[in-house]
Amino acid sequence: MEAKTKVWLAEDGKPIIGGGKVELLKAIDEEKSLRKACMKMDISYKHAWNVLNKISERLGKDVVTTIRGGKNQGTFLTDEGRRLIKEYEMNRKFINNTMEDEGSWEKLCLAISARNKIPAKVIGVEKDGLVAKVKLEIDPSALTSIITSEAVERLEIKEGDKVFAIIKSTEVLIGKEQKHE
């Protein structure tokens, strides 16, 4: 028996992008045409536009741009589209490597279960609008959790804080013990 996992990026609990949407962005980047990307992936043009619009709407930024007419016409990824693919791939690779490396769970003294609460140290906080990336050190490795900037503010998370990475089957949350005065 083996453990399997599915990775996607989410904002406020709402999925932004997963494997299928990343493949659509990659196909657009490769083909430089939404229509050709749709044919390659065997999906409808309308469905692809709906997917792209929903991603852009949730991010508040366009992931593709379209140039009509002329020699250089087509559909192209924006910097945000490329960043999204990179972020997804980084998280997917980390999760897959962790799941494949049985020793990594043993090194952390964890048994795999539906929930795990792991002591961690914050080694970086990057806020970008509504989204914040919080890098956690969990000896002997590091983990990045994508949470809302509001959560970072509410928990008063800053570099050097002692926190807990709370791993659920669908996401990595961050918890911090509150000092009672």
PDB file of C-alpha atoms in Angstrom:
ATOM      1  CA  MET A   1       0.000   0.000   0.000  1.00  0.00           C
ATOM      2  CA  GLU A   2       1.247   3.526  -0.736  1.00  0.00           C
ATOM      3  CA  ALA A   3       0.172   7.032   0.219  1.00  0.00           C
ATOM      4  CA  LYS A   4      -0.997   9.333  -2.578  1.00  0.00           C
ATOM      5  CA  THR A   5      -1.492  13.069  -2.441  1.00  0.00           C
ATOM      6  CA  LYS A   6      -3.027  15.770  -4.599  1.00  0.00           C
ATOM      7  CA  VAL A   7      -1.611  19.291  -4.585  1.00  0.00           C
ATOM      8  CA  TRP A   8      -3.308  22.594  -5.331  1.00  0.00           C
ATOM      9  CA  LEU A   9      -2.862  26.201  -4.299  1.00  0.00           C
ATOM     10  CA  ALA A  10      -5.763  27.870  -2.517  1.00  0.00           C
ATOM     11  CA  GLU A  11      -6.757  31.316  -1.252  1.00  0.00           C
ATOM     12  CA  ASP A  12      -9.162  31.621   1.681  1.00  0.00           C
ATOM     13  CA  GLY A  13      -9.997  27.938   1.307  1.00  0.00           C
ATOM     14  CA  LYS A  14     -10.926  28.372  -2.364  1.00  0.00           C
ATOM     15  CA  PRO A  15      -8.770  26.458  -4.868  1.00  0.00           C
ATOM     16  CA  ILE A  16      -6.838  28.614  -7.327  1.00  0.00           C
ATOM     17  CA  ILE A  17      -4.867  26.067  -9.280  1.00  0.00           C
ATOM     18  CA  GLY A  18      -4.156  22.357  -9.313  1.00  0.00           C
ATOM     19  CA  GLY A  19      -2.485  19.920 -11.656  1.00  0.00           C
ATOM     20  CA  GLY A  20      -4.997  20.191 -14.518  1.00  0.00           C
ATOM     21  CA  LYS A  21      -4.967  23.992 -14.564  1.00  0.00           C
ATOM     22  CA  VAL A  22      -1.164  24.015 -14.415  1.00  0.00           C
ATOM     23  CA  GLU A  23      -1.126  21.692 -17.438  1.00  0.00           C
ATOM     24  CA  LEU A  24      -3.427  24.142 -19.269  1.00  0.00           C
ATOM     25  CA  LEU A  25      -1.052  27.036 -18.523  1.00  0.00           C
ATOM     26  CA  LYS A  26       1.923  24.947 -19.661  1.00  0.00           C
ATOM     27  CA  ALA A  27       0.132  23.994 -22.892  1.00  0.00           C
ATOM     28  CA  ILE A  28      -0.672  27.675 -23.573  1.00  0.00           C
ATOM     29  CA  ASP A  29       2.970  28.569 -22.950  1.00  0.00           C
ATOM     30  CA  GLU A  30       4.133  25.824 -25.295  1.00  0.00           C
ATOM     31  CA  GLU A  31       1.592  26.415 -28.074  1.00  0.00           C
ATOM     32  CA  LYS A  32       1.320  30.238 -27.773  1.00  0.00           C
ATOM     33  CA  SER A  33      -2.352  29.706 -28.610  1.00  0.00           C
ATOM     34  CA  LEU A  34      -5.344  28.936 -26.429  1.00  0.00           C
ATOM     35  CA  ARG A  35      -7.120  27.130 -29.264  1.00  0.00           C
ATOM     36  CA  LYS A  36      -4.100  24.842 -29.904  1.00  0.00           C
ATOM     37  CA  ALA A  37      -3.655  24.255 -26.164  1.00  0.00           C
ATOM     38  CA  CYS A  38      -7.330  23.220 -25.934  1.00  0.00           C
ATOM     39  CA  MET A  39      -6.956  20.785 -28.841  1.00  0.00           C
ATOM     40  CA  LYS A  40      -3.803  19.344 -27.272  1.00  0.00           C
ATOM     41  CA  MET A  41      -5.585  18.821 -23.942  1.00  0.00           C
ATOM     42  CA  ASP A  42      -8.911  17.780 -25.509  1.00  0.00           C
ATOM     43  CA  ILE A  43     -10.941  20.437 -23.665  1.00  0.00           C
ATOM     44  CA  SER A  44     -13.356  23.036 -24.989  1.00  0.00           C
ATOM     45  CA  TYR A  45     -12.250  26.589 -25.702  1.00  0.00           C
ATOM     46  CA  LYS A  46     -15.098  27.968 -23.581  1.00  0.00           C
ATOM     47  CA  HIS A  47     -14.165  25.751 -20.613  1.00  0.00           C
ATOM     48  CA  ALA A  48     -10.516  26.870 -20.867  1.00  0.00           C
ATOM     49  CA  TRP A  49     -11.523  30.573 -20.871  1.00  0.00           C
ATOM     50  CA  ASN A  50     -13.779  29.990 -17.857  1.00  0.00           C
ATOM     51  CA  VAL A  51     -10.893  28.312 -16.015  1.00  0.00           C
ATOM     52  CA  LEU A  52      -8.466  31.131 -16.888  1.00  0.00           C
ATOM     53  CA  ASN A  53     -10.975  33.806 -15.870  1.00  0.00           C
ATOM     54  CA  LYS A  54     -11.643  32.107 -12.519  1.00  0.00           C
ATOM     55  CA  ILE A  55      -7.899  31.832 -11.768  1.00  0.00           C
ATOM     56  CA  SER A  56      -7.347  35.502 -12.670  1.00  0.00           C
ATOM     57  CA  GLU A  57     -10.402  36.586 -10.682  1.00  0.00           C
ATOM     58  CA  ARG A  58      -9.262  34.780  -7.520  1.00  0.00           C
ATOM     59  CA  LEU A  59      -5.697  36.101  -7.856  1.00  0.00           C
ATOM     60  CA  GLY A  60      -6.713  39.608  -8.849  1.00  0.00           C
ATOM     61  CA  LYS A  61      -4.118  39.374 -11.653  1.00  0.00           C
ATOM     62  CA  ASP A  62      -4.198  38.063 -15.220  1.00  0.00           C
ATOM     63  CA  VAL A  63      -2.394  34.793 -15.886  1.00  0.00           C
ATOM     64  CA  VAL A  64      -2.572  35.118 -19.692  1.00  0.00           C
ATOM     65  CA  THR A  65      -2.609  37.917 -22.200  1.00  0.00           C
ATOM     66  CA  THR A  66      -3.964  37.759 -25.744  1.00  0.00           C
ATOM     67  CA  ILE A  67      -2.608  39.596 -28.775  1.00  0.00           C
ATOM     68  CA  ARG A  68      -5.038  39.672 -31.715  1.00  0.00           C
ATOM     69  CA  GLY A  69      -4.016  40.152 -35.308  1.00  0.00           C
ATOM     70  CA  GLY A  70      -0.608  40.552 -36.848  1.00  0.00           C
ATOM     71  CA  LYS A  71       2.432  38.342 -36.986  1.00  0.00           C
ATOM     72  CA  ASN A  72       2.825  38.025 -33.200  1.00  0.00           C
ATOM     73  CA  GLN A  73      -0.770  37.120 -32.356  1.00  0.00           C
ATOM     74  CA  GLY A  74      -1.613  34.469 -29.790  1.00  0.00           C
ATOM     75  CA  THR A  75      -2.221  33.782 -26.114  1.00  0.00           C
ATOM     76  CA  PHE A  76       0.758  34.094 -23.806  1.00  0.00           C
ATOM     77  CA  LEU A  77       1.438  33.598 -20.102  1.00  0.00           C
ATOM     78  CA  THR A  78       1.953  36.699 -17.994  1.00  0.00           C
ATOM     79  CA  ASP A  79       4.672  36.870 -15.333  1.00  0.00           C
ATOM     80  CA  GLU A  80       1.928  35.966 -12.829  1.00  0.00           C
ATOM     81  CA  GLY A  81       1.043  32.858 -14.854  1.00  0.00           C
ATOM     82  CA  ARG A  82       4.683  31.765 -14.856  1.00  0.00           C
ATOM     83  CA  ARG A  83       5.008  32.508 -11.120  1.00  0.00           C
ATOM     84  CA  LEU A  84       1.921  30.423 -10.410  1.00  0.00           C
ATOM     85  CA  ILE A  85       3.330  27.423 -12.307  1.00  0.00           C
ATOM     86  CA  LYS A  86       6.648  27.783 -10.481  1.00  0.00           C
ATOM     87  CA  GLU A  87       4.930  28.030  -7.071  1.00  0.00           C
ATOM     88  CA  TYR A  88       2.746  25.013  -7.800  1.00  0.00           C
ATOM     89  CA  GLU A  89       5.670  22.919  -9.067  1.00  0.00           C
ATOM     90  CA  MET A  90       7.796  23.831  -6.023  1.00  0.00           C
ATOM     91  CA  ASN A  91       5.043  22.767  -3.617  1.00  0.00           C
ATOM     92  CA  ARG A  92       4.191  19.633  -5.621  1.00  0.00           C
ATOM     93  CA  LYS A  93       7.845  18.585  -5.694  1.00  0.00           C
ATOM     94  CA  PHE A  94       8.240  19.148  -1.952  1.00  0.00           C
ATOM     95  CA  ILE A  95       5.103  17.166  -1.101  1.00  0.00           C
ATOM     96  CA  ASN A  96       5.970  14.331  -3.493  1.00  0.00           C
ATOM     97  CA  ASN A  97       9.549  14.111  -2.206  1.00  0.00           C
ATOM     98  CA  THR A  98       8.315  14.075   1.370  1.00  0.00           C
ATOM     99  CA  MET A  99       5.718  11.396   0.652  1.00  0.00           C
ATOM    100  CA  GLU A 100       8.267   9.232  -1.182  1.00  0.00           C
ATOM    101  CA  ASP A 101      10.955   9.569   1.514  1.00  0.00           C
ATOM    102  CA  GLU A 102       9.821   7.314   4.333  1.00  0.00           C
ATOM    103  CA  GLY A 103      12.857   8.403   6.332  1.00  0.00           C
ATOM    104  CA  SER A 104      11.766  12.039   6.339  1.00  0.00           C
ATOM    105  CA  TRP A 105       8.706  11.189   8.434  1.00  0.00           C
ATOM    106  CA  GLU A 106      10.839   9.087  10.782  1.00  0.00           C
ATOM    107  CA  LYS A 107      13.385  11.912  11.153  1.00  0.00           C
ATOM    108  CA  LEU A 108      10.531  14.186  12.209  1.00  0.00           C
ATOM    109  CA  CYS A 109       9.320  11.507  14.666  1.00  0.00           C
ATOM    110  CA  LEU A 110       5.873  11.459  13.074  1.00  0.00           C
ATOM    111  CA  ALA A 111       3.443   8.780  12.177  1.00  0.00           C
ATOM    112  CA  ILE A 112       1.456   9.610   9.080  1.00  0.00           C
ATOM    113  CA  SER A 113      -2.161  10.333  10.002  1.00  0.00           C
ATOM    114  CA  ALA A 114      -4.976  12.638   9.000  1.00  0.00           C
ATOM    115  CA  ARG A 115      -3.548  15.412  11.198  1.00  0.00           C
ATOM    116  CA  ASN A 116      -0.105  16.157  12.540  1.00  0.00           C
ATOM    117  CA  LYS A 117       0.992  19.115  14.656  1.00  0.00           C
ATOM    118  CA  ILE A 118       4.700  19.795  14.141  1.00  0.00           C
ATOM    119  CA  PRO A 119       6.746  22.355  16.102  1.00  0.00           C
ATOM    120  CA  ALA A 120       8.467  24.715  13.667  1.00  0.00           C
ATOM    121  CA  LYS A 121      10.358  28.013  13.509  1.00  0.00           C
ATOM    122  CA  VAL A 122       9.383  30.814  11.112  1.00  0.00           C
ATOM    123  CA  ILE A 123      12.399  31.564   8.884  1.00  0.00           C
ATOM    124  CA  GLY A 124      10.711  33.935   6.457  1.00  0.00           C
ATOM    125  CA  VAL A 125       7.480  35.836   5.783  1.00  0.00           C
ATOM    126  CA  GLU A 126       6.649  37.261   2.341  1.00  0.00           C
ATOM    127  CA  LYS A 127       3.384  39.188   2.004  1.00  0.00           C
ATOM    128  CA  ASP A 128       1.936  39.850  -1.447  1.00  0.00           C
ATOM    129  CA  GLY A 129      -1.505  41.422  -1.197  1.00  0.00           C
ATOM    130  CA  LEU A 130      -3.977  38.892   0.192  1.00  0.00           C
ATOM    131  CA  VAL A 131      -1.485  36.012   0.120  1.00  0.00           C
ATOM    132  CA  ALA A 132       1.506  35.421   2.369  1.00  0.00           C
ATOM    133  CA  LYS A 133       4.200  32.747   2.098  1.00  0.00           C
ATOM    134  CA  VAL A 134       5.470  31.660   5.491  1.00  0.00           C
ATOM    135  CA  LYS A 135       8.634  29.545   5.409  1.00  0.00           C
ATOM    136  CA  LEU A 136       8.934  27.152   8.324  1.00  0.00           C
ATOM    137  CA  GLU A 137      12.032  25.334   9.520  1.00  0.00           C
ATOM    138  CA  ILE A 138      11.250  21.799  10.586  1.00  0.00           C
ATOM    139  CA  ASP A 139      14.615  20.263  11.279  1.00  0.00           C
ATOM    140  CA  PRO A 140      16.082  18.803   9.042  1.00  0.00           C
ATOM    141  CA  SER A 141      14.093  20.551   6.308  1.00  0.00           C
ATOM    142  CA  ALA A 142      11.906  23.562   5.525  1.00  0.00           C
ATOM    143  CA  LEU A 143       8.262  23.920   4.483  1.00  0.00           C
ATOM    144  CA  THR A 144       6.387  26.811   2.892  1.00  0.00           C
ATOM    145  CA  SER A 145       2.771  27.434   3.826  1.00  0.00           C
ATOM    146  CA  ILE A 146       0.586  29.695   1.678  1.00  0.00           C
ATOM    147  CA  ILE A 147      -1.856  31.496   3.967  1.00  0.00           C
ATOM    148  CA  THR A 148      -3.663  34.821   3.919  1.00  0.00           C
ATOM    149  CA  SER A 149      -1.866  38.020   4.859  1.00  0.00           C
ATOM    150  CA  GLU A 150      -4.763  38.580   7.279  1.00  0.00           C
ATOM    151  CA  ALA A 151      -3.851  35.350   9.098  1.00  0.00           C
ATOM    152  CA  VAL A 152      -0.221  36.494   9.342  1.00  0.00           C
ATOM    153  CA  GLU A 153      -1.380  39.766  10.905  1.00  0.00           C
ATOM    154  CA  ARG A 154      -3.934  38.127  13.216  1.00  0.00           C
ATOM    155  CA  LEU A 155      -1.375  35.596  14.507  1.00  0.00           C
ATOM    156  CA  GLU A 156       1.356  38.257  14.560  1.00  0.00           C
ATOM    157  CA  ILE A 157       3.674  35.871  12.712  1.00  0.00           C
ATOM    158  CA  LYS A 158       7.212  37.136  12.228  1.00  0.00           C
ATOM    159  CA  GLU A 159      10.598  35.641  11.495  1.00  0.00           C
ATOM    160  CA  GLY A 160      12.005  33.749  14.465  1.00  0.00           C
ATOM    161  CA  ASP A 161       8.595  32.834  15.972  1.00  0.00           C
ATOM    162  CA  LYS A 162       7.994  29.337  17.305  1.00  0.00           C
ATOM    163  CA  VAL A 163       4.856  27.980  15.632  1.00  0.00           C
ATOM    164  CA  PHE A 164       3.200  24.687  14.709  1.00  0.00           C
ATOM    165  CA  ALA A 165       2.745  23.372  11.173  1.00  0.00           C
ATOM    166  CA  ILE A 166      -0.622  21.644  11.301  1.00  0.00           C
ATOM    167  CA  ILE A 167      -0.882  19.278   8.376  1.00  0.00           C
ATOM    168  CA  LYS A 168      -4.307  18.215   7.220  1.00  0.00           C
ATOM    169  CA  SER A 169      -4.961  15.976   4.266  1.00  0.00           C
ATOM    170  CA  THR A 170      -5.654  19.014   2.072  1.00  0.00           C
ATOM    171  CA  GLU A 171      -3.442  21.821   3.370  1.00  0.00           C
ATOM    172  CA  VAL A 172      -0.723  23.023   5.708  1.00  0.00           C
ATOM    173  CA  LEU A 173      -1.989  25.440   8.348  1.00  0.00           C
ATOM    174  CA  ILE A 174       0.002  27.510  10.835  1.00  0.00           C
ATOM    175  CA  GLY A 175      -0.826  27.812  14.524  1.00  0.00           C
ATOM    176  CA  LYS A 176       0.844  29.922  17.186  1.00  0.00           C
ATOM    177  CA  GLU A 177       0.463  29.676  20.928  1.00  0.00           C
ATOM    178  CA  GLN A 178      -0.969  32.942  22.245  1.00  0.00           C
ATOM    179  CA  LYS A 179       0.513  34.473  25.384  1.00  0.00           C
ATOM    180  CA  HIS A 180      -2.160  35.044  27.995  1.00  0.00           C
ATOM    181  CA  GLU A 181      -1.483  38.179  30.025  1.00  0.00           C
TER     182      GLU A 181
END
